[in-house]
Amino acid sequence: MHRTVTALAATLCLGPLPAFAQDADDWEFAEDAGRKLSVAAARYEGGQAVLVQCRDGELSAMIVGLPATDYPLRRVEAVRADGRRDQQSWFPEAAAPGSPAVFRTLTPGRDVRFFKGGGLMTMRSTDGDPATMEATFDLPVQSANLDRVLTACGRPLEDERDQLTRKPVTIQWEPVVSGRRDSGRGRTTGAADISCVIRNQRYTDCRVEYARPARDGARLAREMEGDRLRDPDPAAEGTVTYVGVVTSEEVIPF
């Protein structure tokens, strides 16, 4: 793991990071209480990195160095050293010219807990992804520093839903109509990550993983409860789905 903190911060547009604490067996860790920021990282020769951060209560996880793609997302099967598998979705972000590609997950809680397995993790593109790829990351054996970041963001260190097969993540937009004189464009007003278990082709046991503002997440989870799947799928029975809901203000000038 030999990459400067400055280069990593520049690649991810994070601004200056505090110095990482080195640990041969655990994730590197850094925090800045003034910015409400904590970061855990596994960095590799060649520029690859796995980065987990909590910033002002919001958890995010990024991978630097996966092969770049023009496709809207990478759906991969991740396999841990202990044989556990999971289907993951990683979305590309804009990177500085000449910098490695950066991918972000929309389900950071589950994916960060998956990293805690330690050892060699392999990521392979799934069927249907036109931009095929395979990548491996030798993850730290210990994960106390990952737990520090999860705890800082109020995320559980273990979750029974991590054991359930998951359907691919989806994104929904919920427009909120209002009239404004000062603008003719919409704006995002909130976001929520919600998980539901699929039973009898319906969303059940829906709960909020993260939301801003919190009241919107609770309302959206209640509204999803009992809804039928838009595309019925017998194979979905008993799986868990994660839905990213973005609340936007649709501006109607008057």
Tab-separated table of C-alpha atoms in Angstrom:
chain	number	residue	atom	x	y	z
A	1	MET	CA	0.000	0.000	0.000
A	2	HIS	CA	2.122	2.871	-1.255
A	3	ARG	CA	0.222	5.899	-2.497
A	4	THR	CA	0.316	9.404	-1.126
A	5	VAL	CA	-2.641	10.805	0.759
A	6	THR	CA	-2.508	13.949	-1.410
A	7	ALA	CA	-2.839	11.969	-4.642
A	8	LEU	CA	-5.726	9.920	-3.275
A	9	ALA	CA	-7.580	13.031	-2.154
A	10	ALA	CA	-7.078	14.699	-5.522
A	11	THR	CA	-8.354	11.657	-7.385
A	12	LEU	CA	-11.540	11.536	-5.289
A	13	CYS	CA	-12.038	15.319	-5.008
A	14	LEU	CA	-12.142	15.022	-1.213
A	15	GLY	CA	-10.012	17.981	-0.355
A	16	PRO	CA	-7.040	17.616	2.006
A	17	LEU	CA	-7.192	14.501	4.183
A	18	PRO	CA	-5.635	14.117	7.625
A	19	ALA	CA	-2.689	11.764	7.942
A	20	PHE	CA	-3.556	8.079	7.804
A	21	ALA	CA	-2.571	5.859	10.722
A	22	GLN	CA	-0.662	2.853	9.427
A	23	ASP	CA	-1.499	-0.691	10.526
A	24	ALA	CA	-0.095	-3.743	8.804
A	25	ASP	CA	-3.191	-5.881	9.494
A	26	ASP	CA	-6.021	-3.334	9.559
A	27	TRP	CA	-7.400	-0.661	7.280
A	28	GLU	CA	-5.571	2.655	7.340
A	29	PHE	CA	-7.559	5.252	9.253
A	30	ALA	CA	-7.780	9.033	9.384
A	31	GLU	CA	-10.219	11.450	10.967
A	32	ASP	CA	-10.877	15.170	11.194
A	33	ALA	CA	-13.350	16.016	13.948
A	34	GLY	CA	-13.721	19.580	12.748
A	35	ARG	CA	-14.991	18.407	9.362
A	36	LYS	CA	-16.964	15.495	10.867
A	37	LEU	CA	-14.898	13.230	8.650
A	38	SER	CA	-13.495	9.742	9.192
A	39	VAL	CA	-11.873	7.628	6.493
A	40	ALA	CA	-10.666	4.035	6.210
A	41	ALA	CA	-8.594	3.012	3.216
A	42	ALA	CA	-6.810	0.064	1.656
A	43	ARG	CA	-4.327	1.394	-0.909
A	44	TYR	CA	-2.261	-0.594	-3.384
A	45	GLU	CA	0.717	-0.176	-5.660
A	46	GLY	CA	-0.448	0.831	-9.108
A	47	GLY	CA	-2.954	3.392	-7.825
A	48	GLN	CA	-5.834	1.108	-6.832
A	49	ALA	CA	-7.639	1.849	-3.572
A	50	VAL	CA	-10.749	0.960	-1.609
A	51	LEU	CA	-11.959	3.937	0.396
A	52	VAL	CA	-14.745	4.156	2.989
A	53	GLN	CA	-15.699	7.458	4.566
A	54	CYS	CA	-18.242	9.021	6.892
A	55	ARG	CA	-18.699	12.709	6.262
A	56	ASP	CA	-21.194	14.612	8.389
A	57	GLY	CA	-23.247	11.454	8.973
A	58	GLU	CA	-23.276	10.254	5.369
A	59	LEU	CA	-21.524	6.973	4.542
A	60	SER	CA	-19.886	6.367	1.188
A	61	ALA	CA	-17.655	3.687	-0.311
A	62	MET	CA	-15.516	4.040	-3.421
A	63	ILE	CA	-13.169	1.862	-5.443
A	64	VAL	CA	-10.355	3.450	-7.403
A	65	GLY	CA	-8.780	1.592	-10.294
A	66	LEU	CA	-11.511	-0.645	-11.689
A	67	PRO	CA	-11.366	-0.632	-15.496
A	68	ALA	CA	-13.097	2.475	-16.831
A	69	THR	CA	-16.386	2.111	-18.705
A	70	ASP	CA	-18.850	4.287	-20.585
A	71	TYR	CA	-21.649	2.052	-19.315
A	72	PRO	CA	-23.901	3.682	-16.653
A	73	LEU	CA	-22.865	1.154	-13.991
A	74	ARG	CA	-20.877	-1.967	-13.329
A	75	ARG	CA	-22.822	-4.930	-12.001
A	76	VAL	CA	-20.366	-7.375	-10.486
A	77	GLU	CA	-20.301	-10.556	-8.476
A	78	ALA	CA	-17.940	-10.064	-5.555
A	79	VAL	CA	-16.424	-13.172	-3.950
A	80	ARG	CA	-14.628	-13.051	-0.593
A	81	ALA	CA	-11.786	-15.253	0.554
A	82	ASP	CA	-14.219	-17.276	2.695
A	83	GLY	CA	-16.355	-18.055	-0.368
A	84	ARG	CA	-19.217	-15.690	0.412
A	85	ARG	CA	-20.690	-14.042	-2.705
A	86	ASP	CA	-22.757	-10.959	-3.338
A	87	GLN	CA	-24.156	-9.076	-6.318
A	88	GLN	CA	-23.040	-5.447	-6.281
A	89	SER	CA	-23.620	-2.329	-8.392
A	90	TRP	CA	-20.872	0.303	-8.758
A	91	PHE	CA	-21.474	3.601	-10.520
A	92	PRO	CA	-18.671	5.495	-12.283
A	93	GLU	CA	-17.888	9.040	-11.224
A	94	ALA	CA	-16.148	11.800	-13.116
A	95	ALA	CA	-12.402	11.654	-12.510
A	96	ALA	CA	-9.664	14.126	-13.261
A	97	PRO	CA	-7.942	13.635	-16.650
A	98	GLY	CA	-5.242	11.014	-16.378
A	99	SER	CA	-6.527	9.757	-13.009
A	100	PRO	CA	-7.751	6.198	-12.358
A	101	ALA	CA	-11.472	5.536	-12.731
A	102	VAL	CA	-13.543	5.972	-9.555
A	103	PHE	CA	-16.666	3.926	-8.771
A	104	ARG	CA	-19.151	4.511	-5.957
A	105	THR	CA	-21.785	2.198	-4.480
A	106	LEU	CA	-25.343	3.230	-3.635
A	107	THR	CA	-25.519	0.566	-0.898
A	108	PRO	CA	-22.493	1.470	1.232
A	109	GLY	CA	-23.639	-0.147	4.483
A	110	ARG	CA	-23.948	-3.628	3.040
A	111	ASP	CA	-20.900	-3.361	0.791
A	112	VAL	CA	-18.634	-2.029	3.546
A	113	ARG	CA	-19.656	-4.899	5.820
A	114	PHE	CA	-18.810	-7.272	2.940
A	115	PHE	CA	-15.256	-5.863	2.927
A	116	LYS	CA	-14.853	-7.037	6.522
A	117	GLY	CA	-14.239	-10.604	5.370
A	118	GLY	CA	-10.574	-9.839	4.715
A	119	GLY	CA	-8.229	-11.634	2.353
A	120	LEU	CA	-8.518	-11.831	-1.419
A	121	MET	CA	-11.729	-10.368	-2.853
A	122	THR	CA	-12.483	-10.920	-6.537
A	123	MET	CA	-14.914	-8.790	-8.535
A	124	ARG	CA	-16.187	-10.090	-11.885
A	125	SER	CA	-18.698	-8.461	-14.194
A	126	THR	CA	-21.989	-10.360	-14.372
A	127	ASP	CA	-23.811	-11.595	-17.450
A	128	GLY	CA	-25.282	-8.729	-19.419
A	129	ASP	CA	-22.543	-6.226	-18.656
A	130	PRO	CA	-21.077	-5.275	-22.060
A	131	ALA	CA	-17.892	-3.964	-20.407
A	132	THR	CA	-16.526	-7.189	-18.946
A	133	MET	CA	-13.814	-7.017	-16.314
A	134	GLU	CA	-12.206	-8.825	-13.395
A	135	ALA	CA	-10.310	-7.277	-10.495
A	136	THR	CA	-8.868	-8.535	-7.217
A	137	PHE	CA	-8.145	-6.751	-3.957
A	138	ASP	CA	-6.218	-8.240	-1.042
A	139	LEU	CA	-8.204	-6.735	1.843
A	140	PRO	CA	-6.816	-6.226	5.365
A	141	VAL	CA	-7.370	-9.134	7.726
A	142	GLN	CA	-8.655	-6.955	10.571
A	143	SER	CA	-11.477	-4.438	10.233
A	144	ALA	CA	-11.655	-2.451	13.475
A	145	ASN	CA	-11.111	0.747	11.494
A	146	LEU	CA	-13.969	-0.064	9.135
A	147	ASP	CA	-16.130	-0.472	12.226
A	148	ARG	CA	-15.043	2.987	13.404
A	149	VAL	CA	-16.314	4.543	10.167
A	150	LEU	CA	-19.574	2.555	10.230
A	151	THR	CA	-20.155	3.582	13.837
A	152	ALA	CA	-19.429	7.233	13.076
A	153	CYS	CA	-22.266	7.144	10.525
A	154	GLY	CA	-24.660	5.227	12.791
A	155	ARG	CA	-24.602	2.111	10.600
A	156	PRO	CA	-24.796	-1.376	12.162
A	157	LEU	CA	-21.663	-3.503	12.256
A	158	GLU	CA	-23.735	-6.579	11.413
A	159	ASP	CA	-27.071	-6.915	9.612
A	160	GLU	CA	-29.147	-10.048	9.080
A	161	ARG	CA	-30.205	-8.745	5.656
A	162	ASP	CA	-26.628	-9.071	4.443
A	163	GLN	CA	-27.240	-12.833	4.355
A	164	LEU	CA	-30.165	-12.492	1.925
A	165	THR	CA	-29.672	-12.574	-1.829
A	166	ARG	CA	-30.267	-9.116	-3.195
A	167	LYS	CA	-31.897	-7.824	-6.296
A	168	PRO	CA	-30.040	-5.113	-8.216
A	169	VAL	CA	-30.242	-1.645	-6.707
A	170	THR	CA	-32.728	0.735	-8.300
A	171	ILE	CA	-33.172	4.485	-8.229
A	172	GLN	CA	-36.525	6.252	-8.061
A	173	TRP	CA	-37.338	9.923	-8.442
A	174	GLU	CA	-40.175	11.468	-6.478
A	175	PRO	CA	-41.065	14.942	-7.795
A	176	VAL	CA	-42.464	17.561	-5.448
A	177	VAL	CA	-44.225	20.302	-7.395
A	178	SER	CA	-43.850	23.916	-6.342
A	179	GLY	CA	-43.938	27.355	-7.904
A	180	ARG	CA	-40.905	29.631	-7.759
A	181	ARG	CA	-40.162	32.927	-9.454
A	182	ASP	CA	-36.391	32.839	-9.105
A	183	SER	CA	-35.638	29.689	-11.066
A	184	GLY	CA	-36.881	27.619	-13.946
A	185	ARG	CA	-35.041	24.429	-13.057
A	186	GLY	CA	-35.591	21.621	-10.593
A	187	ARG	CA	-33.353	20.801	-7.650
A	188	THR	CA	-32.756	17.803	-5.420
A	189	THR	CA	-34.232	18.284	-1.955
A	190	GLY	CA	-33.580	14.952	-0.251
A	191	ALA	CA	-32.487	11.350	-0.604
A	192	ALA	CA	-33.136	8.041	1.103
A	193	ASP	CA	-31.762	4.498	0.961
A	194	ILE	CA	-34.528	2.005	1.718
A	195	SER	CA	-34.370	-1.789	1.899
A	196	CYS	CA	-37.343	-4.138	1.567
A	197	VAL	CA	-37.744	-7.912	1.577
A	198	ILE	CA	-39.699	-9.347	-1.371
A	199	ARG	CA	-42.594	-11.601	-0.346
A	200	ASN	CA	-45.465	-12.622	-2.628
A	201	GLN	CA	-44.153	-10.155	-5.233
A	202	ARG	CA	-44.564	-7.253	-2.814
A	203	TYR	CA	-42.212	-4.990	-0.886
A	204	THR	CA	-42.404	-5.916	2.803
A	205	ASP	CA	-40.567	-4.983	6.010
A	206	CYS	CA	-39.363	-1.785	4.349
A	207	ARG	CA	-36.943	0.208	6.463
A	208	VAL	CA	-34.733	3.239	6.139
A	209	GLU	CA	-30.987	2.616	5.857
A	210	TYR	CA	-30.161	6.319	5.552
A	211	ALA	CA	-32.122	9.452	4.726
A	212	ARG	CA	-31.784	13.197	4.620
A	213	PRO	CA	-33.960	14.653	5.917
A	214	ALA	CA	-34.905	11.704	8.147
A	215	ARG	CA	-38.651	12.394	8.084
A	216	ASP	CA	-38.761	11.915	4.305
A	217	GLY	CA	-37.151	8.484	4.571
A	218	ALA	CA	-39.701	7.250	7.088
A	219	ARG	CA	-42.561	8.479	4.927
A	220	LEU	CA	-41.166	6.895	1.756
A	221	ALA	CA	-40.615	3.547	3.499
A	222	ARG	CA	-44.236	3.569	4.691
A	223	GLU	CA	-45.452	4.342	1.190
A	224	MET	CA	-43.434	1.486	-0.334
A	225	GLU	CA	-44.697	-1.092	2.163
A	226	GLY	CA	-47.004	-3.571	0.401
A	227	ASP	CA	-46.436	-2.228	-3.121
A	228	ARG	CA	-46.283	-4.833	-5.879
A	229	LEU	CA	-43.145	-5.274	-7.971
A	230	ARG	CA	-43.382	-3.432	-11.256
A	231	ASP	CA	-41.869	-6.455	-13.016
A	232	PRO	CA	-43.014	-9.687	-11.309
A	233	ASP	CA	-40.179	-12.185	-10.892
A	234	PRO	CA	-40.675	-15.552	-9.145
A	235	ALA	CA	-36.931	-15.697	-8.455
A	236	ALA	CA	-37.216	-12.534	-6.352
A	237	GLU	CA	-39.097	-14.318	-3.563
A	238	GLY	CA	-37.228	-13.947	-0.287
A	239	THR	CA	-34.596	-11.576	-1.676
A	240	VAL	CA	-33.827	-8.103	-0.379
A	241	THR	CA	-33.890	-5.037	-2.588
A	242	TYR	CA	-32.280	-1.670	-1.949
A	243	VAL	CA	-33.985	1.356	-3.426
A	244	GLY	CA	-32.401	4.773	-3.674
A	245	VAL	CA	-35.126	7.420	-3.640
A	246	VAL	CA	-34.245	10.970	-4.663
A	247	THR	CA	-36.757	13.679	-3.815
A	248	SER	CA	-36.689	16.560	-6.279
A	249	GLU	CA	-38.515	19.844	-6.500
A	250	GLU	CA	-40.167	20.286	-9.869
A	251	VAL	CA	-40.313	24.018	-10.509
A	252	ILE	CA	-43.448	25.413	-12.167
A	253	PRO	CA	-42.852	29.115	-12.907
A	254	PHE	CA	-45.812	31.460	-12.520
